[in-house]
Short mmCIF file of C-alpha atoms and ligand atoms in Angstrom, two decimals:
data_model
loop_
_atom_site.label_atom_id
_atom_site.label_comp_id
_atom_site.label_asym_id
_atom_site.label_seq_id
_atom_site.Cartn_x
_atom_site.Cartn_y
_atom_site.Cartn_z
CA MET A 1 34.89 16.40 -9.42
CA ASP A 2 31.73 14.55 -8.15
CA ALA A 3 30.10 17.86 -7.27
CA VAL A 4 30.33 18.98 -11.15
CA TRP A 5 28.12 16.13 -12.25
CA ILE A 6 25.57 16.69 -9.23
CA LEU A 7 25.12 20.33 -9.79
CA PRO A 8 23.35 19.91 -13.38
CA VAL A 9 21.12 17.02 -11.90
CA LEU A 10 20.23 19.42 -9.04
CA LEU A 11 19.16 21.94 -11.70
CA VAL A 12 17.52 19.85 -13.95
CA LEU A 13 15.49 17.79 -11.29
CA PRO A 14 13.50 20.80 -10.01
CA LEU A 15 12.96 22.09 -13.55
CA LEU A 16 11.49 18.70 -14.63
CA LEU A 17 9.36 18.50 -11.48
CA TRP A 18 8.08 22.06 -12.28
CA THR A 19 7.18 21.62 -15.95
CA SER A 20 6.42 17.86 -16.70
CA SER A 21 3.41 16.09 -15.16
CA THR A 22 4.73 12.88 -16.74
CA PHE A 23 7.94 13.32 -15.16
CA VAL A 24 6.13 14.05 -11.64
CA PHE A 25 4.29 10.95 -12.10
CA TYR A 26 7.21 8.54 -12.70
CA PHE A 27 9.23 10.24 -10.21
CA LYS A 28 6.47 9.76 -7.56
CA LYS A 29 6.20 6.08 -8.83
CA CYS A 30 9.79 5.52 -8.16
CA PHE A 31 9.71 7.17 -4.99
CA TYR A 32 6.83 5.10 -3.60
CA VAL A 33 8.43 1.96 -4.43
CA ALA A 34 11.69 2.88 -2.93
CA TYR A 35 10.23 4.51 0.18
CA MET A 36 7.95 1.58 0.94
CA MET A 37 11.04 -0.89 0.51
CA LEU A 38 12.90 1.57 2.90
CA LEU A 39 9.92 1.47 5.35
CA ALA A 40 9.77 -2.23 5.20
CA VAL A 41 13.64 -2.24 6.30
CA ILE A 42 12.73 -0.45 9.17
CA ALA A 43 9.67 -2.45 9.97
CA ILE A 44 11.15 -5.83 9.64
CA PRO A 45 13.20 -5.87 12.82
CA ILE A 46 10.34 -4.01 14.85
CA CYS A 47 7.99 -6.78 13.93
CA ILE A 48 10.66 -9.61 14.63
CA LEU A 49 11.54 -8.13 18.01
CA LYS A 50 7.77 -7.35 18.73
CA SER A 51 6.26 -10.64 17.70
CA GLY A 52 9.24 -12.96 17.10
CA GLY A 53 8.19 -13.68 13.54
CA ARG A 54 4.89 -14.20 11.21
CA ASP A 55 2.17 -12.72 13.34
CA ILE A 56 -1.02 -11.00 12.52
CA GLU A 57 -0.38 -8.28 15.08
CA ASN A 58 2.58 -7.19 12.80
CA MET A 59 -0.01 -5.67 10.67
CA ARG A 60 -0.60 -2.70 13.27
CA VAL A 61 3.10 -2.00 12.88
CA ILE A 62 2.74 -2.07 8.99
CA ARG A 63 -0.55 0.02 9.28
CA PHE A 64 1.21 2.66 11.54
CA MET A 65 4.29 2.93 9.29
CA VAL A 66 2.33 3.44 5.95
CA ARG A 67 -0.35 5.92 7.13
CA HIS A 68 1.99 8.98 6.59
CA VAL A 69 3.12 7.90 2.93
CA LYS A 70 0.07 9.60 1.30
CA TYR A 71 1.33 12.93 2.40
CA PHE A 72 4.32 12.58 0.09
CA LEU A 73 2.26 11.81 -2.81
CA GLY A 74 -0.30 14.49 -2.40
CA LEU A 75 -3.08 12.03 -1.70
CA ARG A 76 -5.94 12.39 0.88
CA PHE A 77 -8.70 10.01 2.04
CA GLN A 78 -12.19 10.47 3.02
CA VAL A 79 -13.50 7.62 5.05
CA SER A 80 -16.87 6.71 5.72
CA GLY A 81 -18.70 3.69 7.45
CA TRP A 82 -15.51 2.78 9.24
CA GLU A 83 -17.68 1.97 12.21
CA HIS A 84 -19.13 -1.10 10.39
CA LEU A 85 -15.88 -2.86 10.61
CA GLN A 86 -15.66 -2.43 14.42
CA THR A 87 -17.41 -5.82 15.27
CA ASP A 88 -16.03 -8.91 16.93
CA GLY A 89 -15.00 -12.12 15.02
CA PRO A 90 -13.95 -12.83 11.64
CA TYR A 91 -15.09 -11.44 8.60
CA VAL A 92 -14.02 -10.82 4.85
CA ILE A 93 -13.41 -7.47 3.46
CA ILE A 94 -13.49 -6.94 -0.17
CA SER A 95 -12.43 -3.98 -2.43
CA ASN A 96 -11.67 -2.97 -6.00
CA HIS A 97 -8.22 -2.97 -7.15
CA GLN A 98 -6.81 -0.26 -9.44
CA SER A 99 -3.00 0.11 -8.42
CA SER A 100 -0.38 -0.59 -5.90
CA LEU A 101 -1.48 2.62 -4.30
CA ASP A 102 -4.67 0.79 -3.01
CA VAL A 103 -2.37 -0.20 -0.11
CA LEU A 104 -2.37 3.22 1.18
CA GLY A 105 -6.24 3.24 1.15
CA MET A 106 -6.30 -0.22 2.94
CA MET A 107 -4.00 0.91 5.64
CA GLU A 108 -6.49 3.85 6.48
CA VAL A 109 -9.21 1.62 7.41
CA LEU A 110 -7.54 -1.70 8.35
CA PRO A 111 -9.13 -3.16 11.24
CA ASP A 112 -7.03 -4.79 14.00
CA ARG A 113 -6.24 -8.77 13.29
CA CYS A 114 -6.80 -8.15 9.44
CA SER A 115 -4.45 -9.40 6.87
CA THR A 116 -4.85 -9.82 3.19
CA ILE A 117 -4.62 -12.22 0.36
CA ALA A 118 -1.82 -11.74 -2.25
CA LYS A 119 -0.34 -13.23 -5.22
CA LYS A 120 2.47 -15.53 -4.41
CA GLU A 121 4.99 -13.24 -6.52
CA LEU A 122 4.82 -10.63 -3.94
CA LEU A 123 6.67 -12.82 -1.44
CA TRP A 124 9.93 -12.10 -3.85
CA ALA A 125 9.40 -8.31 -3.69
CA GLY A 126 12.47 -7.73 -1.59
CA THR A 127 11.86 -6.30 1.76
CA VAL A 128 8.29 -5.62 0.95
CA GLY A 129 7.63 -9.07 0.45
CA MET A 130 9.53 -9.91 3.86
CA ILE A 131 7.17 -7.66 5.75
CA CYS A 132 4.06 -8.86 3.89
CA TRP A 133 5.10 -12.61 5.16
CA LEU A 134 5.78 -11.20 8.63
CA GLY A 135 2.26 -9.44 8.67
CA GLY A 136 0.63 -12.98 7.92
CA ILE A 137 -0.39 -12.24 4.44
CA VAL A 138 -1.87 -15.27 2.56
CA PHE A 139 0.06 -15.89 -0.52
CA ILE A 140 -1.75 -17.84 -3.36
CA ASN A 141 -0.80 -19.12 -6.66
CA ARG A 142 -3.45 -17.80 -9.01
CA LYS A 143 -2.35 -20.18 -11.85
CA LYS A 144 -3.15 -23.10 -9.83
CA THR A 145 -6.74 -23.01 -8.63
CA SER A 146 -6.53 -26.21 -6.50
CA ASP A 147 -3.51 -24.88 -4.59
CA ALA A 148 -5.15 -21.45 -4.20
CA LYS A 149 -8.39 -23.21 -2.90
CA ASN A 150 -6.38 -25.28 -0.15
CA VAL A 151 -4.51 -22.39 0.90
CA MET A 152 -7.60 -20.34 1.42
CA SER A 153 -9.50 -23.27 2.94
CA ASP A 154 -6.61 -23.20 5.64
CA ALA A 155 -6.93 -19.68 5.89
CA ALA A 156 -10.79 -19.82 6.64
CA LYS A 157 -9.92 -22.37 9.55
CA THR A 158 -7.42 -19.78 11.05
CA MET A 159 -9.87 -17.08 10.67
CA LEU A 160 -12.45 -19.01 12.72
CA ALA A 161 -10.07 -20.34 15.25
CA ASP A 162 -8.16 -17.09 15.74
CA LYS A 163 -10.76 -14.54 14.93
CA ILE A 164 -8.74 -13.23 12.09
CA ARG A 165 -10.31 -10.83 9.24
CA LEU A 166 -9.05 -11.10 5.59
CA TRP A 167 -8.85 -8.49 3.03
CA VAL A 168 -9.45 -9.71 -0.51
CA PHE A 169 -9.32 -7.90 -3.81
CA PRO A 170 -12.13 -10.23 -5.56
CA GLU A 171 -11.26 -8.99 -9.18
CA GLY A 172 -7.92 -11.01 -8.56
CA THR A 173 -5.82 -8.47 -10.58
CA ARG A 174 -5.21 -4.79 -10.89
CA ASN A 175 -7.92 -3.10 -13.23
CA GLN A 176 -7.83 0.52 -14.49
CA ASN A 177 -10.53 0.25 -17.00
CA GLY A 178 -13.04 2.31 -15.50
CA GLY A 179 -15.16 -0.47 -14.01
CA LEU A 180 -14.99 -3.64 -12.07
CA LEU A 181 -13.82 -6.98 -13.54
CA PRO A 182 -16.02 -10.00 -12.70
CA PHE A 183 -15.45 -11.15 -9.29
CA LYS A 184 -13.48 -14.45 -8.68
CA LYS A 185 -15.24 -16.51 -6.34
CA GLY A 186 -12.52 -17.25 -3.53
CA ALA A 187 -13.51 -14.22 -1.39
CA PHE A 188 -17.25 -15.45 -1.00
CA HIS A 189 -16.04 -19.17 -0.29
CA LEU A 190 -13.88 -17.63 2.44
CA ALA A 191 -16.72 -15.80 3.71
CA ILE A 192 -19.20 -18.60 3.79
CA GLN A 193 -16.40 -20.95 5.35
CA ALA A 194 -15.62 -18.35 8.00
CA GLN A 195 -19.21 -17.49 8.80
CA GLY A 196 -21.07 -20.84 8.83
CA LEU A 197 -23.07 -20.26 5.29
CA THR A 198 -23.08 -23.17 2.69
CA ALA A 199 -21.51 -23.33 -0.92
CA ASP A 200 -25.29 -22.55 -2.22
CA ASP A 201 -24.80 -18.98 -0.74
CA VAL A 202 -21.65 -18.22 -2.84
CA THR A 203 -23.21 -17.02 -6.00
CA LEU A 204 -25.74 -14.80 -4.36
CA LEU A 205 -23.28 -13.14 -2.00
CA SER A 206 -20.91 -12.70 -4.95
CA GLU A 207 -23.56 -11.13 -7.12
CA GLN A 208 -25.03 -8.90 -4.45
CA SER A 209 -21.36 -7.80 -3.42
CA PHE A 210 -20.67 -7.00 -7.05
CA GLY A 211 -23.75 -4.92 -7.45
CA ILE A 212 -23.04 -2.96 -4.14
CA MET A 213 -19.31 -2.20 -5.11
CA ARG A 214 -20.17 -1.21 -8.60
CA SER A 215 -22.83 1.17 -7.46
CA ALA A 216 -20.40 2.72 -5.02
CA PHE A 217 -17.58 2.78 -7.61
CA LEU A 218 -19.85 4.53 -10.08
CA GLU A 219 -20.96 7.00 -7.51
CA ILE A 220 -17.58 7.79 -6.44
CA SER A 221 -16.09 8.15 -9.75
CA GLY A 222 -18.97 10.38 -10.69
CA GLN A 223 -20.34 8.10 -13.33
CA SER A 224 -24.24 7.47 -13.43
CA VAL A 225 -25.51 3.95 -12.43
CA GLN A 226 -27.25 2.05 -15.17
CA SER A 227 -27.63 -1.33 -13.66
CA ASN A 228 -27.02 -2.78 -10.29
CA GLY A 229 -26.41 -6.22 -11.29
CA PRO A 230 -23.19 -7.94 -12.17
CA SER A 231 -21.66 -7.72 -15.76
CA THR A 232 -21.20 -11.00 -17.62
CA HIS A 233 -19.07 -13.44 -15.67
C1 LIG B 1 6.05 -0.68 6.51
C2 LIG B 1 5.67 -1.61 5.33
C3 LIG B 1 5.82 -1.22 3.95
C4 LIG B 1 5.48 -2.30 3.01
C5 LIG B 1 3.88 -2.27 3.04
C6 LIG B 1 3.50 -3.58 2.54
C7 LIG B 1 2.05 -3.49 2.25
C8 LIG B 1 1.13 -4.69 2.77
C9 LIG B 1 0.02 -4.92 2.12
C10 LIG B 1 0.31 -5.74 0.75
C11 LIG B 1 -1.14 -5.65 0.10
C12 LIG B 1 -1.01 -6.69 -1.04
C13 LIG B 1 -2.08 -6.50 -2.02
C14 LIG B 1 -1.87 -7.64 -3.13
C15 LIG B 1 -3.12 -7.83 -3.81
C16 LIG B 1 -2.94 -8.97 -4.86
O1 LIG B 1 -2.01 -9.76 -4.92
S1 LIG B 1 -4.45 -9.30 -5.81
C17 LIG B 1 -3.96 -10.72 -6.54
C18 LIG B 1 -4.39 -11.78 -5.47
N1 LIG B 1 -5.67 -12.11 -4.91
C19 LIG B 1 -6.71 -12.83 -5.57
O2 LIG B 1 -6.39 -13.53 -6.54
C20 LIG B 1 -8.05 -12.60 -5.23
C21 LIG B 1 -8.45 -14.00 -4.68
N2 LIG B 1 -8.62 -15.04 -5.78
C22 LIG B 1 -9.52 -15.82 -5.92
O3 LIG B 1 -10.43 -15.98 -5.00
C23 LIG B 1 -9.80 -16.78 -7.01
O4 LIG B 1 -11.00 -17.29 -6.78
C24 LIG B 1 -8.80 -18.07 -7.01
C25 LIG B 1 -8.93 -18.79 -5.67
C26 LIG B 1 -7.33 -17.63 -7.29
C27 LIG B 1 -9.23 -19.01 -8.14
O5 LIG B 1 -9.23 -18.20 -9.12
P1 LIG B 1 -9.86 -18.87 -10.51
O6 LIG B 1 -9.74 -20.29 -10.93
O7 LIG B 1 -9.09 -18.03 -11.92
O8 LIG B 1 -11.38 -18.60 -10.78
P2 LIG B 1 -12.80 -18.73 -10.06
O9 LIG B 1 -13.89 -18.73 -10.91
O10 LIG B 1 -12.81 -17.81 -8.77
O11 LIG B 1 -12.62 -20.28 -9.20
C28 LIG B 1 -12.74 -21.31 -10.11
C29 LIG B 1 -13.65 -22.35 -9.18
O12 LIG B 1 -12.91 -22.77 -8.02
C30 LIG B 1 -13.93 -22.32 -6.96
N3 LIG B 1 -13.35 -21.76 -5.99
C31 LIG B 1 -12.63 -20.61 -5.94
N4 LIG B 1 -12.12 -20.26 -4.69
C32 LIG B 1 -12.44 -21.42 -3.88
C33 LIG B 1 -12.30 -21.68 -2.48
N5 LIG B 1 -11.70 -20.70 -1.73
N6 LIG B 1 -12.81 -22.61 -2.07
C34 LIG B 1 -13.78 -23.48 -2.77
N7 LIG B 1 -13.81 -23.35 -4.14
C35 LIG B 1 -13.25 -22.24 -4.69
C36 LIG B 1 -15.08 -21.31 -7.71
O13 LIG B 1 -16.31 -21.44 -7.01
C37 LIG B 1 -15.06 -22.00 -9.02
O14 LIG B 1 -15.85 -23.09 -9.26
P3 LIG B 1 -17.32 -22.99 -9.90
O15 LIG B 1 -17.84 -22.05 -8.87
O16 LIG B 1 -17.10 -22.53 -11.25
O17 LIG B 1 -17.85 -24.50 -9.84
C1 LIG B 2 13.59 -7.58 -5.60
C2 LIG B 2 13.07 -6.37 -5.89
C3 LIG B 2 11.62 -6.47 -6.39
C4 LIG B 2 10.77 -5.17 -6.58
C5 LIG B 2 9.30 -5.35 -6.75
C6 LIG B 2 8.70 -4.20 -6.33
C7 LIG B 2 7.56 -4.54 -5.51
C8 LIG B 2 6.69 -3.26 -5.24
C9 LIG B 2 7.25 -2.61 -4.02
C10 LIG B 2 6.55 -1.85 -3.29
C11 LIG B 2 5.42 -1.23 -3.59
C12 LIG B 2 4.66 -0.88 -2.44
C13 LIG B 2 3.88 -2.10 -1.78
C14 LIG B 2 2.67 -2.49 -2.58
C15 LIG B 2 2.31 -3.78 -2.56
C16 LIG B 2 1.01 -3.78 -3.62
C17 LIG B 2 1.18 -5.11 -4.35
C18 LIG B 2 0.17 -4.98 -5.47
O1 LIG B 2 -0.52 -4.19 -5.84
O2 LIG B 2 0.49 -6.33 -6.26
C19 LIG B 2 -0.37 -6.20 -7.34
C20 LIG B 2 -1.30 -7.34 -7.24
O3 LIG B 2 -2.10 -6.86 -6.26
C21 LIG B 2 -2.04 -7.70 -8.47
O4 LIG B 2 -0.96 -7.84 -9.48
P1 LIG B 2 -1.39 -8.01 -11.10
O5 LIG B 2 -2.12 -6.76 -11.33
O6 LIG B 2 -2.07 -9.21 -11.34
O7 LIG B 2 -0.12 -7.96 -11.69
#
């Protein structure tokens, strides 16, 4: 009896995948979330057995396990400048943030001993939340600046003490509007705290980084560069 129901599904699914790009989009989206959840189920015991709990070294396991996901989604990455990340000591990596797929790009270049800053809500994303915690991801409450600042200040100390790198999305949220949102300041405070600069350097560092990222963004997305400076904050 069950097989009678399965047959139309098996026939309709390939038909929809063949004819509707909208269906393909949502199908891939559901697949991505479900598959990452599944990968996390496999990665959780590996990380616990390997490191005994929350440990930055677990990011190697996560990186290894995520790298093949792009093939299922028809995505490919071209990496340049990777050698610049191969230096000793702590540093902050910043990148723009368009969608949850950015994690795939992140895992293409993620250096050793590098974790990331994420919104605290991600901690409750089932097995993905659990693996993020095991990977040493730093969770912040974006609605409470003082809390987030304290957490990031502790993270800066750990970065210095344990030679850890952190990846930050300075726009602070996903943005698909074809440009960059004004940068939040946390990434730059983190950088100065972890590299011995002073609070006076935050504005300049932020503006220079914004200019460089905006130029690269426009170049990669095939738009012309009109101004190198930050848009209004
Ligand atoms: C096998 C496995 C499969 C599964 C596989 C799993 C994949 C495993 C990868 C997951 C990957 C996740 C990816 C998630 C990605 C996101 O969750 S993105 C969202 C979270 N990230 C962020 O929000 C970025 C960081 N945010 C910030 O830095 C923001 O500055 C803060 C700290 C939240 C504060 O934000 P705000 O209050 O809205 O605005 P802002 O103007 O920046 O700051 C206000 C004031 O505080 C000051 N301030 C800000 N930060 C600081 C600071 N740290 N210290 C001192 N002063 C500060 C500012 O200078 C400013 O003061 P003034 O200069 O105006 O006097
Ligand atoms: C209990 C079940 C809950 C299900 C929740 C599903 C969570 C997603 C699960 C798998 C997706 C693959 C892992 C990618 C993690 C990337 C997270 C991400 O991109 O978060 C968005 C955050 O940067 C900014 O959030 P907003 O744009 O401010 O909002």
